[in-house]
Short mmCIF file of C-alpha atoms and ligand atoms in Angstrom, two decimals:
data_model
loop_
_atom_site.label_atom_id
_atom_site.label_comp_id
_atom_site.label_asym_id
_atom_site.label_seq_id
_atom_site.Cartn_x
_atom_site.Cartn_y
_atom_site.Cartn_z
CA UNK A 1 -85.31 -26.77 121.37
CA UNK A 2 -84.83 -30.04 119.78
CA UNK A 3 -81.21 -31.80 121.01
CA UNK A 4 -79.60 -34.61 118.73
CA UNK A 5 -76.55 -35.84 120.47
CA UNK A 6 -74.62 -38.41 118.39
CA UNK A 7 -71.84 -40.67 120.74
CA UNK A 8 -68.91 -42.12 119.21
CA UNK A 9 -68.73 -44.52 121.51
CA UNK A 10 -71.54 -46.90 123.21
CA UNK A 11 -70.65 -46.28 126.85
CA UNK A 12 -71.36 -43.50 129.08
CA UNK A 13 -68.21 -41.80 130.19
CA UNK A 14 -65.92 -38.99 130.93
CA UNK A 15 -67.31 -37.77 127.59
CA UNK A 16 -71.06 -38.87 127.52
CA UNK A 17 -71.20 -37.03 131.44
CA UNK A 18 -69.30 -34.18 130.20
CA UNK A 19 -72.15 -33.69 127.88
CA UNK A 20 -74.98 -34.57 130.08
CA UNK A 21 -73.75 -31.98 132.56
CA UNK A 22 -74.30 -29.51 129.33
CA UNK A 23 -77.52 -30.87 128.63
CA UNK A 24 -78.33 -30.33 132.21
CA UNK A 25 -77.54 -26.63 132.26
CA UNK A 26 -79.61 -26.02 128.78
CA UNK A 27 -82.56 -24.31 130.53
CA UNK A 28 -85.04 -24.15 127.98
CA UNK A 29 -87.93 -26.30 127.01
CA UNK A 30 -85.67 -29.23 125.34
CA UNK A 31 -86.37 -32.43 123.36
CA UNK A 32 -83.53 -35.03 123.54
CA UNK A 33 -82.83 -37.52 121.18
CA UNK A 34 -79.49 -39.67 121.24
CA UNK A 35 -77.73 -41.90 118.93
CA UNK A 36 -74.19 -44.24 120.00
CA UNK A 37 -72.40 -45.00 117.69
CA UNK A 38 -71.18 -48.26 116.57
CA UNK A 39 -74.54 -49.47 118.06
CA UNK A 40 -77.19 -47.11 116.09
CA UNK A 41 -74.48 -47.41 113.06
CA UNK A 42 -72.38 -50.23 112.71
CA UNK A 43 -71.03 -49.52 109.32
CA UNK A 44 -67.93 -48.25 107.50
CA UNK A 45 -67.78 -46.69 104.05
CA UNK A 46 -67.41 -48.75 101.30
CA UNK A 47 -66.23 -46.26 99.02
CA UNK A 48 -68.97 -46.74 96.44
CA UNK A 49 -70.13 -43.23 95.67
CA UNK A 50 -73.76 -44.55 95.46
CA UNK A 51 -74.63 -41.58 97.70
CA UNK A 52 -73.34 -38.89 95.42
CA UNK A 53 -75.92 -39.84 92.54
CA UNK A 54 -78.32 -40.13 95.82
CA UNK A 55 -78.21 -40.53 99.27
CA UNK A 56 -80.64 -43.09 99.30
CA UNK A 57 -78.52 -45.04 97.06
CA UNK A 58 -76.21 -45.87 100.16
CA UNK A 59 -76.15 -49.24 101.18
CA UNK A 60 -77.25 -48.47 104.47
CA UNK A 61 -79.62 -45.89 104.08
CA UNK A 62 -82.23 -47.46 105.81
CA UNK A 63 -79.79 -47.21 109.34
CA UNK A 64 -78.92 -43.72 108.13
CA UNK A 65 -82.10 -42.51 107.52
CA UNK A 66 -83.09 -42.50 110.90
CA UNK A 67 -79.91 -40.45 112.40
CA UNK A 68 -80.30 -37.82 108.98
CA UNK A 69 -83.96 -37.09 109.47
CA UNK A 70 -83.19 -36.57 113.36
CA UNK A 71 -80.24 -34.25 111.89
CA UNK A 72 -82.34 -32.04 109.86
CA UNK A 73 -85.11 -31.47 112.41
CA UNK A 74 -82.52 -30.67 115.27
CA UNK A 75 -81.94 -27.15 116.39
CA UNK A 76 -78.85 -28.13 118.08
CA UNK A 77 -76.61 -31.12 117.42
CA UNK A 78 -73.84 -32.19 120.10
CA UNK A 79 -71.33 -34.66 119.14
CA UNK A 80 -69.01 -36.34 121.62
CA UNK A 81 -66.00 -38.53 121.35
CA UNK A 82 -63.06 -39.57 123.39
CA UNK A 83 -59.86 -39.05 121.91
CA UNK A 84 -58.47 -41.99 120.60
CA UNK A 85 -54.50 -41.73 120.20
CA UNK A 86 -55.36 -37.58 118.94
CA UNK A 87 -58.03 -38.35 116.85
CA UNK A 88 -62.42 -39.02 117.52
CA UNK A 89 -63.28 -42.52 117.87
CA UNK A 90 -63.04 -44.99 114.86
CA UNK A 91 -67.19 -44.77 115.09
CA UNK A 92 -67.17 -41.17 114.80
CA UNK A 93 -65.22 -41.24 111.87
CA UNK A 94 -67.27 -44.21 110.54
CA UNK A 95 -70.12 -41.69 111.02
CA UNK A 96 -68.49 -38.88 109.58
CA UNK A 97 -67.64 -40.77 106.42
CA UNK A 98 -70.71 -42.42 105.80
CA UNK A 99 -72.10 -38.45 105.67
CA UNK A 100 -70.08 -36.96 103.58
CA UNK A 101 -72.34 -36.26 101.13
CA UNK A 102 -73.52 -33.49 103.25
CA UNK A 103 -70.16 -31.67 102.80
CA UNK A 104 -70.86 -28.64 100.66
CA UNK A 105 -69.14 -29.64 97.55
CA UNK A 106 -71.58 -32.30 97.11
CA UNK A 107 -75.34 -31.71 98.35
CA UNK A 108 -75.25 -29.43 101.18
CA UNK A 109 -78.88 -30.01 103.07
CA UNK A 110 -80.49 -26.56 103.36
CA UNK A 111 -81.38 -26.87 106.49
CA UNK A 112 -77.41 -27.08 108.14
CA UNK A 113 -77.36 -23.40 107.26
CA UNK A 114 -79.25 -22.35 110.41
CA UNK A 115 -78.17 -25.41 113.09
CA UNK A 116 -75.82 -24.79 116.17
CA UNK A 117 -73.67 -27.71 116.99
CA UNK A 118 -71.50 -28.30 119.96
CA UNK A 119 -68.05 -31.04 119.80
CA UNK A 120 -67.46 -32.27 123.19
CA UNK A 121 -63.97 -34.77 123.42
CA UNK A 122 -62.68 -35.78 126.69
CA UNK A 123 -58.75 -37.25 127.19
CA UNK A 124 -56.59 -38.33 129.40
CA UNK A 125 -53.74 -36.34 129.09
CA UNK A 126 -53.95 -34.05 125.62
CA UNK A 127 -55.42 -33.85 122.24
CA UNK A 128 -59.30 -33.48 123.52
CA UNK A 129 -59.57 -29.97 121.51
CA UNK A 130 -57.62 -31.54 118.39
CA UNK A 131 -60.22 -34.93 118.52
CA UNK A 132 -63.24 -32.39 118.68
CA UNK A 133 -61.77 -30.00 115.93
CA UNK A 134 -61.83 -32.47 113.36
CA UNK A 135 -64.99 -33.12 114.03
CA UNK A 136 -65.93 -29.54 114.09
CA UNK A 137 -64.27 -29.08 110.76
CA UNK A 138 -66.34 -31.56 109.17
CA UNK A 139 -69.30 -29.73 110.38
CA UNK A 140 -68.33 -26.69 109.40
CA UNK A 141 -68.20 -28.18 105.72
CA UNK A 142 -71.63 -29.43 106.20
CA UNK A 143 -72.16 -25.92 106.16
CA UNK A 144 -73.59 -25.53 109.94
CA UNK A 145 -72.18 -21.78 110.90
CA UNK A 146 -72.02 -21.94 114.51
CA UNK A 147 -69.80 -24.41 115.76
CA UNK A 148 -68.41 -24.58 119.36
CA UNK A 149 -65.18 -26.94 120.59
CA UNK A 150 -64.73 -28.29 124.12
CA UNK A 151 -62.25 -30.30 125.02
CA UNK A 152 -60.88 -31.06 128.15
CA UNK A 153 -58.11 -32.96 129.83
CA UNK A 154 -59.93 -35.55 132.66
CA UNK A 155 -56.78 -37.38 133.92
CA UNK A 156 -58.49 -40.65 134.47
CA UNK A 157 -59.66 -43.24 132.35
CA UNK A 158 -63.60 -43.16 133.29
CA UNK A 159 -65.88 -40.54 134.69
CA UNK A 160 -65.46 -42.18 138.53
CA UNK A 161 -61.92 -41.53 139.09
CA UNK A 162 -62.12 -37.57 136.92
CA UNK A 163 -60.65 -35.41 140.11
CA UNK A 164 -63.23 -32.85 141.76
CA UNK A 165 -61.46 -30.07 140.48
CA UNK A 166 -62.02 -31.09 136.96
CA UNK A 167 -65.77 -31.62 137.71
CA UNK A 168 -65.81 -28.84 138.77
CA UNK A 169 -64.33 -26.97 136.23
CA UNK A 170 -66.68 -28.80 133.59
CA UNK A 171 -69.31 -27.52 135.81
CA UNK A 172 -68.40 -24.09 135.60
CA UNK A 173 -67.67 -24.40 131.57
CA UNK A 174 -71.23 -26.12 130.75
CA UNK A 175 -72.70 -23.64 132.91
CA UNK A 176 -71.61 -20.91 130.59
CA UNK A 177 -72.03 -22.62 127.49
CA UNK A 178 -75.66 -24.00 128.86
CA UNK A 179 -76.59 -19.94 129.29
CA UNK A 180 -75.85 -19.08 125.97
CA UNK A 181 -77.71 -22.43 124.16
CA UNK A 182 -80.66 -21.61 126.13
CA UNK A 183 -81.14 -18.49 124.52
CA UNK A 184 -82.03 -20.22 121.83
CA UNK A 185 -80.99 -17.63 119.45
CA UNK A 186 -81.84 -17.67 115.67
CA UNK A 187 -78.03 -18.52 114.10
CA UNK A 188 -76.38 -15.99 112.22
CA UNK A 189 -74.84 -17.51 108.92
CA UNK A 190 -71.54 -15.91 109.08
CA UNK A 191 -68.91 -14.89 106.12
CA UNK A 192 -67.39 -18.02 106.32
CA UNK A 193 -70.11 -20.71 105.93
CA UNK A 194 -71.45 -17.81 102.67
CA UNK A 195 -68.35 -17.65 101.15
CA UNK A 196 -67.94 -21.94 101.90
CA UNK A 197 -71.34 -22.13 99.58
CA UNK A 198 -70.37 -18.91 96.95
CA UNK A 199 -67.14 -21.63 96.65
CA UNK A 200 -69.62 -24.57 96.18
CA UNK A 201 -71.69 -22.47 93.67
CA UNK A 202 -68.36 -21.52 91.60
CA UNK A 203 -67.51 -25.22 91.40
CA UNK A 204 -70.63 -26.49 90.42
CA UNK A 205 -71.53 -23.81 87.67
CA UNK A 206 -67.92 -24.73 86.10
CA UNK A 207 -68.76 -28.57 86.16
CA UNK A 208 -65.79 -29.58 88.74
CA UNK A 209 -68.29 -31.56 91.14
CA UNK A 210 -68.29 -35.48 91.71
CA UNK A 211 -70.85 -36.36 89.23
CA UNK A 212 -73.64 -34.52 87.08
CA UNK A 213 -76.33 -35.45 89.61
CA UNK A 214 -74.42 -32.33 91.79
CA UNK A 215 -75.11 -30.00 89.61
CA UNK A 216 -78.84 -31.30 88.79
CA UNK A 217 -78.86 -30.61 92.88
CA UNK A 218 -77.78 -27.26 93.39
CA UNK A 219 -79.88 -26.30 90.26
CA UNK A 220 -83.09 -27.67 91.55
CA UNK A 221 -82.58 -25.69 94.92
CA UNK A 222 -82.36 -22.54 92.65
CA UNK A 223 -79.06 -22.42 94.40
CA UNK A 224 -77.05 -21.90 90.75
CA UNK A 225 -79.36 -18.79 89.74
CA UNK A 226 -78.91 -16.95 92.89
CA UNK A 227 -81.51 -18.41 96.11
CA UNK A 228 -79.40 -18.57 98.91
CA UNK A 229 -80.03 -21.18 101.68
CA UNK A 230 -79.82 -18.56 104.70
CA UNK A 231 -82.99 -16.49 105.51
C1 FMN B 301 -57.89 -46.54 122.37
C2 FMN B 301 -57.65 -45.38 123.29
C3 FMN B 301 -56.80 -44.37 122.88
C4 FMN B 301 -56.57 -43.27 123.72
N1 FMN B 301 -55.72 -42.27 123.30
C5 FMN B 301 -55.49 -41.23 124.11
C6 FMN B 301 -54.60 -40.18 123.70
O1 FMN B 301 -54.07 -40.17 122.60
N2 FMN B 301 -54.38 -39.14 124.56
C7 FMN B 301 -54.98 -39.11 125.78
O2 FMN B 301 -54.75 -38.15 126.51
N3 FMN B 301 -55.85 -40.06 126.19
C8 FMN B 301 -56.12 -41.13 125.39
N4 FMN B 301 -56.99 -42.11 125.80
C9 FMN B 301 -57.73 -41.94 127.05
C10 FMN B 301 -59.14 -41.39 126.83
O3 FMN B 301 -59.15 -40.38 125.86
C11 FMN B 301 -59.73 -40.77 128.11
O4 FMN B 301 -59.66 -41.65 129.18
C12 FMN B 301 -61.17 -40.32 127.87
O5 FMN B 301 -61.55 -39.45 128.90
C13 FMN B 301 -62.13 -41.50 127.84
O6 FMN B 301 -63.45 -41.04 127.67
P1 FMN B 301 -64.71 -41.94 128.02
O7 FMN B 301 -64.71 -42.15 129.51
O8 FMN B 301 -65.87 -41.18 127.53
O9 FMN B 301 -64.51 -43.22 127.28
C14 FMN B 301 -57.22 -43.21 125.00
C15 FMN B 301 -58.07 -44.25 125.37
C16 FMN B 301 -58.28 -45.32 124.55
C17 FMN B 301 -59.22 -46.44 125.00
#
């Protein structure tokens, strides 16, 4: 199974040892590659819309490229973020941004439609769930069907001082979610990421995308006369 984990933050934590517990418990033959963010990405959106007449258009494509082609070949993608006053990291949502021409009412990558990901989010006190659901939701527009929230409440401010008892309870929750990754199964594209993209088709066939170069998109993936992008 190929594993791209993508850090919102540079350090390893509550929320990078949260994760590497999960990776731990992923039994399978793996292949791990990681990105931190600001330091693989060190970028914010300049609000050009270069990227919707082509992604390589972006300013900083080049830096991109390297994280996107890492995306697409990835069975499994894990994100992981602290919460920052209820929300992911400022470089997660740098990231997020500066990919958001992956959302499905733009240019959708095929190959989403079959990944697993997995939002990990660590706090303090609350809001871990609510920092990892908005990153889930923006994966979920991506058009990746099976998307899995953890977030968990450490009580300290780095991964020395997290009490046994929530260790162990991280323990016990990557163990479960570790089982069911390792099985490795093929993804079922459910009713919601189909009806996301039956949305996407509607929009485009009626002209209401960003720019022509949408429409020229979803055309030349047969998408507008009926191929689907599930098998
Ligand atoms: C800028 C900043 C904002 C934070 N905001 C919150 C917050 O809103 N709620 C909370 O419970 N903890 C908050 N925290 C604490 C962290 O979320 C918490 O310690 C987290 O486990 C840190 O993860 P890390 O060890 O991976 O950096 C904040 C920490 C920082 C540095």
């Amino acid at each position: 199974m190929k594993i791209v984990m993508i850090h919102g933050q540079n350090h390893k934590g509550s929320t990078w040892n949260t994760a590497n517990v999960l990776l731990n418990n992923i039994t399978c033959e793996k292949e791990i590659e990681e990105f931190f963010l600001p330091r693989d990405l060190d970028h914010f959106c300049l609000g050009c819309y270069r990227c919707i007449e082509g992604r390589d258009r972006c300013p900083y494509w080049e830096e991109k490229k390297r994280i996107d082609d890492a995306v697409l070949k990835a069975d499994l993608l894990i994100f992981t973020s602290p919460n920052y006053c209820m929300m992911p990291s400022a470089p997660m949502k740098a990231f997020l941004d500066l990919f958001f021409t992956n959302w499905m009412a733009h240019k959708p990558y095929k190959e989403m439609f079959g990944k697993r990901a997995v939002v990990i989010s660590t706090a303090a006190g609350s809001g871990a769930k609510k920092a990892a659901g908005l990153v889930a939701d923006n994966l979920r527009h991506w058009c990746i069907p099976e998307v899995t929230v953890y977030g968990v409440q450490v009580q300290a401010m780095n991964w020395k001082n997290v009490p046994d008892k929530i260790k162990q309870k991280i323990n016990k929750d990557m163990q479960k979610l570790g089982a069911r990754l390792s099985k490795n199964k093929k993804v079922h594209t459910g009713i919601r990421t189909k009806a996301l993209f039956l949305l996407g088709c509607s929009m485009q066939k009626a002209g209401w995308g960003a720019s022509p170069s949408e429409k020229e998109y979803w055309e030349k993936q047969g998408w507008l006369d009926g191929a689907k992008p599930w098998e």
